CSV table of N, CA and C in Angstrom, one decimal:
chain,number,residue,atom,x,y,z
A,2,MET,N,25.1,-28.3,78.3
A,2,MET,CA,25.6,-28.3,77.0
A,2,MET,C,27.0,-27.7,76.9
A,3,LEU,N,27.1,-26.4,77.3
A,3,LEU,CA,28.4,-25.7,77.3
A,3,LEU,C,29.4,-26.5,78.2
A,4,ASN,N,28.9,-26.9,79.4
A,4,ASN,CA,29.8,-27.6,80.3
A,4,ASN,C,30.4,-28.9,79.7
A,5,GLU,N,29.5,-29.7,79.0
A,5,GLU,CA,29.9,-30.9,78.4
A,5,GLU,C,30.9,-30.7,77.2
A,6,ASN,N,30.5,-29.7,76.4
A,6,ASN,CA,31.4,-29.4,75.3
A,6,ASN,C,32.7,-28.9,75.7
A,7,LEU,N,32.7,-28.0,76.7
A,7,LEU,CA,34.0,-27.5,77.2
A,7,LEU,C,34.9,-28.6,77.7
A,8,LYS,N,34.3,-29.6,78.4
A,8,LYS,CA,35.1,-30.7,78.9
A,8,LYS,C,35.6,-31.6,77.8
A,9,ILE,N,34.8,-31.8,76.8
A,9,ILE,CA,35.2,-32.7,75.6
A,9,ILE,C,36.3,-32.1,74.9
A,10,PHE,N,36.2,-30.8,74.5
A,10,PHE,CA,37.2,-30.1,73.7
A,10,PHE,C,38.5,-29.9,74.5
A,11,ARG,N,38.4,-29.7,75.8
A,11,ARG,CA,39.6,-29.5,76.6
A,11,ARG,C,40.4,-30.8,76.7
A,12,LYS,N,39.7,-31.9,76.8
A,12,LYS,CA,40.3,-33.2,76.8
A,12,LYS,C,40.9,-33.6,75.4
A,13,ALA,N,40.2,-33.2,74.4
A,13,ALA,CA,40.6,-33.5,73.0
A,13,ALA,C,42.0,-32.7,72.8
A,14,LYS,N,42.2,-31.6,73.4
A,14,LYS,CA,43.4,-30.8,73.3
A,14,LYS,C,44.5,-31.3,74.3
A,15,ASN,N,44.1,-32.3,75.1
A,15,ASN,CA,45.0,-32.8,76.1
A,15,ASN,C,45.4,-31.8,77.1
A,16,LEU,N,44.5,-31.0,77.5
A,16,LEU,CA,44.7,-29.9,78.5
A,16,LEU,C,44.0,-30.3,79.8
A,17,SER,N,44.7,-30.1,80.9
A,17,SER,CA,44.1,-30.3,82.2
A,17,SER,C,43.3,-29.0,82.5
A,18,GLN,N,42.5,-29.1,83.6
A,18,GLN,CA,41.8,-27.9,84.0
A,18,GLN,C,42.7,-26.8,84.4
A,19,GLU,N,43.8,-27.1,85.0
A,19,GLU,CA,44.8,-26.2,85.5
A,19,GLU,C,45.5,-25.5,84.3
A,20,GLU,N,45.8,-26.3,83.2
A,20,GLU,CA,46.5,-25.7,82.0
A,20,GLU,C,45.5,-24.8,81.3
A,21,LEU,N,44.3,-25.1,81.2
A,21,LEU,CA,43.3,-24.3,80.5
A,21,LEU,C,43.1,-23.0,81.3
A,22,ALA,N,43.1,-23.1,82.7
A,22,ALA,CA,42.9,-22.0,83.5
A,22,ALA,C,44.1,-21.0,83.4
A,23,ILE,N,45.3,-21.5,83.3
A,23,ILE,CA,46.5,-20.7,83.1
A,23,ILE,C,46.4,-19.9,81.8
A,24,ARG,N,46.0,-20.6,80.7
A,24,ARG,CA,45.9,-19.9,79.4
A,24,ARG,C,44.8,-18.9,79.4
A,25,LEU,N,43.8,-19.0,80.2
A,25,LEU,CA,42.7,-18.1,80.2
A,25,LEU,C,42.8,-17.0,81.3
A,26,ASN,N,43.9,-17.1,82.1
A,26,ASN,CA,44.1,-16.2,83.3
A,26,ASN,C,43.0,-16.3,84.3
A,27,VAL,N,42.6,-17.5,84.6
A,27,VAL,CA,41.6,-17.7,85.7
A,27,VAL,C,42.1,-18.7,86.6
A,28,VAL,N,41.4,-19.0,87.7
A,28,VAL,CA,41.8,-20.1,88.6
A,28,VAL,C,41.2,-21.4,88.1
A,29,ARG,N,41.8,-22.5,88.6
A,29,ARG,CA,41.3,-23.8,88.1
A,29,ARG,C,39.9,-24.0,88.6
A,30,GLN,N,39.5,-23.5,89.7
A,30,GLN,CA,38.2,-23.8,90.3
A,30,GLN,C,37.1,-23.1,89.3
A,31,THR,N,37.5,-22.1,88.6
A,31,THR,CA,36.5,-21.4,87.7
A,31,THR,C,36.2,-22.4,86.5
A,32,VAL,N,37.3,-23.0,86.0
A,32,VAL,CA,37.1,-24.0,84.9
A,32,VAL,C,36.3,-25.1,85.4
A,33,SER,N,36.6,-25.6,86.6
A,33,SER,CA,35.8,-26.7,87.2
A,33,SER,C,34.3,-26.3,87.3
A,34,LYS,N,34.0,-25.1,87.7
A,34,LYS,CA,32.6,-24.7,87.9
A,34,LYS,C,31.9,-24.7,86.5
A,35,TRP,N,32.7,-24.2,85.5
A,35,TRP,CA,32.1,-24.2,84.1
A,35,TRP,C,31.8,-25.6,83.7
A,36,GLU,N,32.7,-26.5,83.9
A,36,GLU,CA,32.5,-27.9,83.4
A,36,GLU,C,31.4,-28.6,84.2
A,37,GLN,N,31.2,-28.2,85.5
A,37,GLN,CA,30.1,-28.8,86.3
A,37,GLN,C,28.8,-28.1,86.0
A,38,GLY,N,28.8,-27.0,85.3
A,38,GLY,CA,27.5,-26.3,85.0
A,38,GLY,C,27.1,-25.4,86.2
A,39,LEU,N,28.0,-25.2,87.1
A,39,LEU,CA,27.6,-24.3,88.2
A,39,LEU,C,27.7,-22.8,87.9
A,40,SER,N,28.5,-22.5,86.9
A,40,SER,CA,28.5,-21.1,86.4
A,40,SER,C,28.8,-21.1,84.9
A,41,VAL,N,28.7,-19.9,84.3
A,41,VAL,CA,28.9,-19.8,82.8
A,41,VAL,C,29.9,-18.7,82.6
A,42,PRO,N,30.8,-18.8,81.7
A,42,PRO,CA,31.7,-17.7,81.3
A,42,PRO,C,30.9,-16.6,80.6
A,43,ASP,N,31.4,-15.4,80.7
A,43,ASP,CA,30.8,-14.3,80.0
A,43,ASP,C,31.2,-14.3,78.5
A,44,ALA,N,30.7,-13.4,77.7
A,44,ALA,CA,30.9,-13.4,76.3
A,44,ALA,C,32.4,-13.3,75.9
A,45,ASP,N,33.1,-12.4,76.6
A,45,ASP,CA,34.5,-12.2,76.3
A,45,ASP,C,35.3,-13.5,76.6
A,46,MET,N,35.0,-14.1,77.7
A,46,MET,CA,35.7,-15.3,78.2
A,46,MET,C,35.3,-16.5,77.2
A,47,LEU,N,34.1,-16.5,76.7
A,47,LEU,CA,33.8,-17.6,75.7
A,47,LEU,C,34.6,-17.4,74.4
A,48,ILE,N,34.9,-16.2,74.0
A,48,ILE,CA,35.7,-16.0,72.8
A,48,ILE,C,37.2,-16.4,73.1
A,49,ALA,N,37.6,-16.1,74.3
A,49,ALA,CA,39.0,-16.6,74.7
A,49,ALA,C,39.1,-18.1,74.8
A,50,ILE,N,38.0,-18.7,75.3
A,50,ILE,CA,38.0,-20.2,75.4
A,50,ILE,C,38.0,-20.8,74.0
A,51,SER,N,37.2,-20.2,73.1
A,51,SER,CA,37.2,-20.8,71.7
A,51,SER,C,38.5,-20.6,71.0
A,52,GLY,N,39.2,-19.6,71.4
A,52,GLY,CA,40.6,-19.4,70.8
A,52,GLY,C,41.6,-20.4,71.3
A,53,VAL,N,41.5,-20.7,72.6
A,53,VAL,CA,42.5,-21.6,73.2
A,53,VAL,C,42.1,-23.0,72.7
A,54,LEU,N,40.9,-23.4,72.6
A,54,LEU,CA,40.5,-24.7,72.2
A,54,LEU,C,40.3,-24.9,70.7
A,55,GLU,N,40.6,-23.8,70.0
A,55,GLU,CA,40.5,-23.8,68.5
A,55,GLU,C,39.1,-24.3,68.1
A,56,THR,N,38.1,-23.9,68.7
A,56,THR,CA,36.7,-24.3,68.4
A,56,THR,C,35.8,-23.1,68.3
A,57,PRO,N,34.9,-23.0,67.3
A,57,PRO,CA,34.0,-21.9,67.3
A,57,PRO,C,33.1,-21.8,68.5
A,58,VAL,N,32.8,-20.6,68.9
A,58,VAL,CA,31.9,-20.3,70.0
A,58,VAL,C,30.5,-21.0,69.8
A,59,SER,N,30.0,-21.0,68.6
A,59,SER,CA,28.8,-21.7,68.3
A,59,SER,C,28.8,-23.2,68.6
A,60,VAL,N,29.9,-23.8,68.4
A,60,VAL,CA,30.1,-25.2,68.7
A,60,VAL,C,30.1,-25.4,70.2
A,61,LEU,N,30.8,-24.5,70.9
A,61,LEU,CA,30.9,-24.6,72.3
A,61,LEU,C,29.5,-24.5,72.9
A,62,LEU,N,28.7,-23.6,72.4
A,62,LEU,CA,27.3,-23.4,72.9
A,62,LEU,C,26.3,-24.4,72.4
A,63,GLY,N,26.6,-25.1,71.4
A,63,GLY,CA,25.7,-26.0,70.7
A,63,GLY,C,25.4,-27.3,71.6
A,64,GLU,N,24.8,-28.2,70.9
A,64,GLU,CA,24.5,-29.5,71.6
A,64,GLU,C,25.7,-30.3,71.9
A,65,THR,N,25.5,-31.3,72.6
A,65,THR,CA,26.6,-32.2,73.1
A,65,THR,C,27.4,-32.7,71.9
A,66,VAL,N,28.7,-32.6,72.0
A,66,VAL,CA,29.5,-33.0,70.9
A,66,VAL,C,30.1,-34.3,71.2
A,67,THR,N,30.2,-35.2,70.2
A,67,THR,CA,30.8,-36.5,70.4
A,67,THR,C,32.3,-36.4,70.3
A,68,GLU,N,33.0,-37.3,70.7
A,68,GLU,CA,34.5,-37.3,70.7
A,68,GLU,C,35.0,-37.0,69.3
A,69,PRO,N,35.7,-35.9,69.0
A,69,PRO,CA,36.1,-35.6,67.7
A,69,PRO,C,37.3,-36.4,67.1
A,70,LYS,N,38.0,-37.2,68.0
A,70,LYS,CA,39.2,-37.9,67.6
A,70,LYS,C,38.8,-39.1,66.6
A,71,ALA,N,37.7,-39.7,66.7
A,71,ALA,CA,37.4,-40.9,65.9
A,71,ALA,C,37.4,-40.5,64.4
A,72,ASP,N,36.7,-39.4,64.1
A,72,ASP,CA,36.7,-39.0,62.7
A,72,ASP,C,38.1,-38.5,62.2
A,73,GLY,N,38.8,-37.8,63.1
A,73,GLY,CA,40.1,-37.3,62.8
A,73,GLY,C,41.1,-38.5,62.5
A,74,VAL,N,41.0,-39.5,63.2
A,74,VAL,CA,41.9,-40.7,63.0
A,74,VAL,C,41.6,-41.4,61.7
A,75,LYS,N,40.3,-41.5,61.4
A,75,LYS,CA,39.9,-42.1,60.2
A,75,LYS,C,40.4,-41.3,59.0
A,76,GLU,N,40.1,-40.0,59.1
A,76,GLU,CA,40.5,-39.1,58.0
A,76,GLU,C,42.1,-39.1,57.8
A,77,LEU,N,42.8,-39.1,58.9
A,77,LEU,CA,44.2,-39.1,58.9
A,77,LEU,C,44.7,-40.4,58.3
A,78,SER,N,44.1,-41.5,58.7
A,78,SER,CA,44.6,-42.8,58.1
A,78,SER,C,44.3,-42.9,56.6
A,79,GLU,N,43.2,-42.3,56.2
A,79,GLU,CA,42.9,-42.3,54.7
A,79,GLU,C,44.0,-41.4,54.0
A,80,LYS,N,44.3,-40.3,54.6
A,80,LYS,CA,45.3,-39.4,53.9
A,80,LYS,C,46.7,-40.1,53.9
A,81,LEU,N,47.0,-40.8,55.0
A,81,LEU,CA,48.3,-41.5,55.0
A,81,LEU,C,48.3,-42.7,54.0
A,82,GLU,N,47.2,-43.3,53.9
A,82,GLU,CA,47.1,-44.4,52.9
A,82,GLU,C,47.3,-43.9,51.5
A,83,GLU,N,46.7,-42.7,51.2
A,83,GLU,CA,46.9,-42.1,49.9
A,83,GLU,C,48.3,-41.7,49.6
A,84,ILE,N,49.0,-41.1,50.6
A,84,ILE,CA,50.4,-40.7,50.5
A,84,ILE,C,51.2,-41.9,50.3
A,85,ASN,N,51.0,-43.0,51.1
A,85,ASN,CA,51.8,-44.2,50.9
A,85,ASN,C,51.6,-44.8,49.5
A,86,LEU,N,50.4,-44.7,48.9
A,86,LEU,CA,50.2,-45.2,47.6
A,86,LEU,C,51.0,-44.4,46.6
A,87,GLN,N,50.9,-43.1,46.7
A,87,GLN,CA,51.7,-42.2,45.8
A,87,GLN,C,53.2,-42.4,45.9
A,88,LEU,N,53.7,-42.7,47.1
A,88,LEU,CA,55.1,-42.9,47.3
A,88,LEU,C,55.5,-44.3,46.7
A,89,ALA,N,54.6,-45.3,46.8
A,89,ALA,CA,54.9,-46.6,46.2
A,89,ALA,C,54.9,-46.4,44.6
A,90,LEU,N,54.0,-45.6,44.1
A,90,LEU,CA,54.0,-45.4,42.6
A,90,LEU,C,55.2,-44.7,42.2
A,91,MET,N,55.7,-43.7,42.9
A,91,MET,CA,56.9,-43.0,42.6
A,91,MET,C,58.1,-43.9,42.7
A,92,LYS,N,58.1,-44.8,43.7
A,92,LYS,CA,59.3,-45.7,43.8
A,92,LYS,C,59.3,-46.7,42.7
A,93,ASP,N,58.1,-47.2,42.3
A,93,ASP,CA,58.1,-48.1,41.2
A,93,ASP,C,58.5,-47.4,39.8
A,94,ALA,N,58.1,-46.2,39.6
A,94,ALA,CA,58.5,-45.4,38.4
A,94,ALA,C,60.0,-45.2,38.4
A,95,ARG,N,60.6,-44.9,39.6
A,95,ARG,CA,62.0,-44.7,39.7
A,95,ARG,C,62.7,-46.0,39.4
A,96,ARG,N,62.2,-47.1,39.9
A,96,ARG,CA,62.8,-48.4,39.6
A,96,ARG,C,62.8,-48.8,38.2
A,97,LYS,N,61.6,-48.5,37.5
A,97,LYS,CA,61.5,-48.7,36.1
A,97,LYS,C,62.5,-47.9,35.3
A,98,ARG,N,62.7,-46.6,35.6
A,98,ARG,CA,63.6,-45.8,34.9
A,98,ARG,C,65.0,-46.3,35.1
A,99,LEU,N,65.4,-46.7,36.3
A,99,LEU,CA,66.7,-47.2,36.5
A,99,LEU,C,66.9,-48.5,35.8
A,100,HIS,N,65.9,-49.4,35.8
A,100,HIS,CA,66.0,-50.6,35.0
A,100,HIS,C,66.3,-50.4,33.5
A,101,LEU,N,65.5,-49.5,33.0
A,101,LEU,CA,65.7,-49.1,31.6
A,101,LEU,C,67.1,-48.5,31.3
A,102,PHE,N,67.6,-47.7,32.2
A,102,PHE,CA,68.9,-47.2,32.1
A,102,PHE,C,69.9,-48.3,32.0
A,103,PHE,N,69.8,-49.3,32.9
A,103,PHE,CA,70.8,-50.4,32.9
A,103,PHE,C,70.7,-51.2,31.6
A,104,LEU,N,69.5,-51.4,31.2
A,104,LEU,CA,69.3,-52.2,29.9
A,104,LEU,C,69.9,-51.4,28.7
A,105,LEU,N,69.7,-50.1,28.7
A,105,LEU,CA,70.2,-49.3,27.6
A,105,LEU,C,71.8,-49.3,27.7
A,106,LEU,N,72.3,-49.2,28.9
A,106,LEU,CA,73.8,-49.2,29.0
A,106,LEU,C,74.3,-50.6,28.6
A,107,LEU,N,73.6,-51.6,28.9
A,107,LEU,CA,74.0,-53.0,28.5
A,107,LEU,C,74.0,-53.1,26.9
A,108,PHE,N,72.9,-52.6,26.3
A,108,PHE,CA,72.8,-52.6,24.9
A,108,PHE,C,73.9,-51.8,24.2
A,109,VAL,N,74.1,-50.6,24.6
A,109,VAL,CA,75.1,-49.7,24.0
A,109,VAL,C,76.5,-50.3,24.2
A,110,THR,N,76.8,-50.9,25.3
A,110,THR,CA,78.1,-51.5,25.6
A,110,THR,C,78.3,-52.7,24.6
A,111,VAL,N,77.3,-53.5,24.4
A,111,VAL,CA,77.4,-54.7,23.5
A,111,VAL,C,77.6,-54.2,22.1
A,112,ILE,N,76.8,-53.2,21.7
A,112,ILE,CA,76.9,-52.7,20.3
A,112,ILE,C,78.3,-52.1,20.0
A,113,LEU,N,78.8,-51.3,21.0
A,113,LEU,CA,80.2,-50.7,20.8
A,113,LEU,C,81.2,-51.8,20.8
A,114,ALA,N,81.1,-52.8,21.7
A,114,ALA,CA,82.1,-53.9,21.7
A,114,ALA,C,82.1,-54.7,20.4
A,115,VAL,N,80.9,-55.0,19.8
A,115,VAL,CA,80.8,-55.6,18.5
A,115,VAL,C,81.5,-54.8,17.4
A,116,THR,N,81.2,-53.5,17.5
A,116,THR,CA,81.7,-52.6,16.5
A,116,THR,C,83.3,-52.5,16.6
A,117,VAL,N,83.8,-52.5,17.8
A,117,VAL,CA,85.3,-52.4,17.9
A,117,VAL,C,85.9,-53.7,17.5
A,118,ILE,N,85.3,-54.9,17.8
A,118,ILE,CA,85.8,-56.2,17.3
A,118,ILE,C,85.7,-56.3,15.8
A,119,VAL,N,84.6,-56.0,15.2
A,119,VAL,CA,84.4,-56.1,13.8
A,119,VAL,C,85.3,-55.2,13.0
A,120,SER,N,85.5,-54.0,13.5
A,120,SER,CA,86.3,-53.0,12.7
A,120,SER,C,87.8,-53.4,12.7
A,121,GLY,N,88.3,-54.1,13.8
A,121,GLY,CA,89.6,-54.6,13.8
A,121,GLY,C,90.7,-53.5,13.8
A,122,SER,N,90.5,-52.4,14.4
A,122,SER,CA,91.5,-51.2,14.5
A,122,SER,C,92.0,-50.8,13.1
A,123,PRO,N,91.1,-50.3,12.2
A,123,PRO,CA,91.5,-49.9,10.9
A,123,PRO,C,92.5,-48.7,10.9
A,124,TYR,N,92.6,-48.0,11.9
A,124,TYR,CA,93.5,-46.8,12.0
A,124,TYR,C,95.0,-47.2,12.0
A,125,LEU,N,95.3,-48.4,12.3
A,125,LEU,CA,96.7,-48.8,12.3
A,125,LEU,C,97.4,-48.7,11.0
A,126,ASP,N,96.6,-48.9,9.9
A,126,ASP,CA,97.2,-48.8,8.6
A,126,ASP,C,97.2,-47.4,8.0
A,127,TRP,N,96.8,-46.4,8.7
A,127,TRP,CA,96.7,-45.1,8.2
A,127,TRP,C,98.0,-44.4,8.1
A,128,ASP,N,98.1,-43.4,7.2
A,128,ASP,CA,99.3,-42.6,7.0
A,128,ASP,C,99.3,-41.5,8.1
A,129,TYR,N,100.2,-41.6,9.1
A,129,TYR,CA,100.2,-40.6,10.1
A,129,TYR,C,101.0,-39.4,9.8
A,130,GLY,N,101.5,-39.2,8.6
A,130,GLY,CA,102.2,-38.0,8.1
A,130,GLY,C,101.2,-36.9,8.0
A,131,ASP,N,100.0,-37.1,7.7
A,131,ASP,CA,99.0,-36.1,7.6
A,131,ASP,C,98.5,-35.7,9.0
A,132,PRO,N,98.5,-34.5,9.4
A,132,PRO,CA,98.1,-34.1,10.8
A,132,PRO,C,96.7,-34.5,11.1
A,133,GLU,N,95.8,-34.3,10.2
A,133,GLU,CA,94.4,-34.6,10.5
A,133,GLU,C,94.2,-36.1,10.7
A,134,THR,N,94.8,-36.9,9.9
A,134,THR,CA,94.7,-38.4,10.0
A,134,THR,C,95.4,-38.8,11.3
A,135,ALA,N,96.5,-38.1,11.7
A,135,ALA,CA,97.2,-38.5,12.9
A,135,ALA,C,96.3,-38.2,14.1
A,136,VAL,N,95.6,-37.1,14.1
A,136,VAL,CA,94.7,-36.7,15.3
A,136,VAL,C,93.6,-37.7,15.3
A,137,ALA,N,92.9,-38.0,14.2
A,137,ALA,CA,91.8,-38.9,14.2
A,137,ALA,C,92.2,-40.3,14.6
A,138,GLY,N,93.4,-40.8,14.1
A,138,GLY,CA,93.9,-42.1,14.5
A,138,GLY,C,94.2,-42.2,16.0
A,139,THR,N,94.8,-41.1,16.5
A,139,THR,CA,95.1,-41.1,18.0
A,139,THR,C,93.8,-41.1,18.8
A,140,VAL,N,92.8,-40.3,18.4
A,140,VAL,CA,91.6,-40.3,19.1
A,140,VAL,C,90.9,-41.7,19.1
A,141,LEU,N,90.9,-42.3,17.9
A,141,LEU,CA,90.2,-43.6,17.8
A,141,LEU,C,91.0,-44.6,18.6
A,142,HIS,N,92.3,-44.6,18.6
A,142,HIS,CA,93.1,-45.5,19.4
A,142,HIS,C,92.9,-45.3,20.9
A,143,ALA,N,92.8,-44.0,21.3
A,143,ALA,CA,92.5,-43.7,22.8
A,143,ALA,C,91.2,-44.2,23.2
A,144,PHE,N,90.2,-44.0,22.3
A,144,PHE,CA,88.8,-44.5,22.6
A,144,PHE,C,88.9,-46.1,22.8
A,145,GLU,N,89.5,-46.7,21.8
A,145,GLU,CA,89.5,-48.2,21.8
A,145,GLU,C,90.3,-48.7,23.1
A,146,PHE,N,91.4,-48.0,23.4
A,146,PHE,CA,92.2,-48.4,24.5
A,146,PHE,C,91.4,-48.3,25.8
A,147,VAL,N,90.7,-47.2,26.0
A,147,VAL,CA,89.9,-47.0,27.2
A,147,VAL,C,88.7,-47.9,27.2
A,148,PHE,N,88.0,-48.0,26.1
A,148,PHE,CA,86.8,-48.9,26.0
A,148,PHE,C,87.1,-50.3,26.3
A,149,VAL,N,88.2,-50.9,25.8
A,149,VAL,CA,88.5,-52.3,26.0
A,149,VAL,C,88.8,-52.6,27.4
A,150,ARG,N,89.4,-51.6,28.1
A,150,ARG,CA,89.7,-51.8,29.6
A,150,ARG,C,88.4,-51.6,30.5
A,151,LEU,N,87.6,-50.7,30.1
A,151,LEU,CA,86.4,-50.4,30.9
A,151,LEU,C,85.2,-51.2,30.6
A,152,ALA,N,85.0,-51.7,29.4
A,152,ALA,CA,83.8,-52.4,28.9
A,152,ALA,C,83.4,-53.6,29.8
A,153,PRO,N,84.4,-54.4,30.2
A,153,PRO,CA,84.0,-55.5,31.1
A,153,PRO,C,83.3,-55.1,32.4
A,154,PHE,N,83.8,-54.0,33.0
A,154,PHE,CA,83.3,-53.6,34.2
A,154,PHE,C,81.9,-52.9,34.0
A,155,VAL,N,81.8,-52.2,32.9
A,155,VAL,CA,80.5,-51.5,32.6
A,155,VAL,C,79.5,-52.6,32.3
A,156,LEU,N,79.9,-53.6,31.5
A,156,LEU,CA,79.0,-54.7,31.1
A,156,LEU,C,78.5,-55.4,32.4
A,157,LEU,N,79.4,-55.8,33.2
A,157,LEU,CA,79.1,-56.5,34.5
A,157,LEU,C,78.2,-55.6,35.4
A,158,GLY,N,78.5,-54.3,35.5
A,158,GLY,CA,77.6,-53.4,36.3
A,158,GLY,C,76.2,-53.3,35.7
A,159,ALA,N,76.2,-53.2,34.4
A,159,ALA,CA,74.8,-53.1,33.7
A,159,ALA,C,74.0,-54.4,33.9
A,160,VAL,N,74.7,-55.5,33.8
A,160,VAL,CA,73.9,-56.8,34.0
A,160,VAL,C,73.4,-56.9,35.5
A,161,VAL,N,74.3,-56.6,36.4
A,161,VAL,CA,73.9,-56.7,37.8
A,161,VAL,C,72.8,-55.6,38.1
A,162,GLY,N,73.0,-54.4,37.6
A,162,GLY,CA,71.9,-53.4,37.8
A,162,GLY,C,70.6,-53.8,37.2
A,163,ALA,N,70.6,-54.3,36.0
A,163,ALA,CA,69.4,-54.8,35.4
A,163,ALA,C,68.7,-55.9,36.2
A,164,VAL,N,69.5,-56.8,36.7
A,164,VAL,CA,68.9,-57.9,37.5
A,164,VAL,C,68.4,-57.4,38.8
A,165,LEU,N,69.1,-56.5,39.5
A,165,LEU,CA,68.6,-56.0,40.7
A,165,LEU,C,67.4,-55.1,40.6
A,166,THR,N,67.2,-54.4,39.5
A,166,THR,CA,66.1,-53.5,39.4
A,166,THR,C,64.9,-54.1,38.6
A,167,ARG,N,65.0,-55.4,38.3
A,167,ARG,CA,63.9,-56.0,37.6
A,167,ARG,C,62.7,-56.0,38.5
A,168,ARG,N,61.5,-56.2,37.9
A,168,ARG,CA,60.3,-56.2,38.7
A,168,ARG,C,60.2,-57.6,39.5
A,169,LYS,N,59.9,-57.4,40.8
A,169,LYS,CA,59.8,-58.6,41.6
A,169,LYS,C,58.4,-59.1,41.6
A,170,ARG,N,58.2,-60.4,41.4
A,170,ARG,CA,56.8,-60.9,41.3
A,170,ARG,C,56.5,-61.7,42.6
């Protein structure tokens, strides 16, 4: 029992008999004798073996253990599947937020463009002798000047962004 379990857990840790012997400060032949059932390690050595193999002493002394990798691989694949699902959901949520941002940018740009066109630059007829009116007129003119030049690019970018971030079916 101990000999079989020792061999199974040593191989599960990808350790050769030589490597295990070095970690336990014994010769390789001692590990070989333990695995063949020709001798048994003392209590202190069992504790050291359990530490190196990261396995409780009770498991080492118990009945024959089946290969532990099969369950570990299944559990690991289930965790990876769950992580992939969470990442996919996060990616979809990010895509939705970006899509809504582009739609909002498109909507705001169109509303502002319609407002600028309909208003027809009313500040041109204002009396610029009054300092407050002069500042307000200058600010409105600067906004209109910049908006008219940037709006086509913003509009094009918003349309392209909305198309590229739409949900693929």
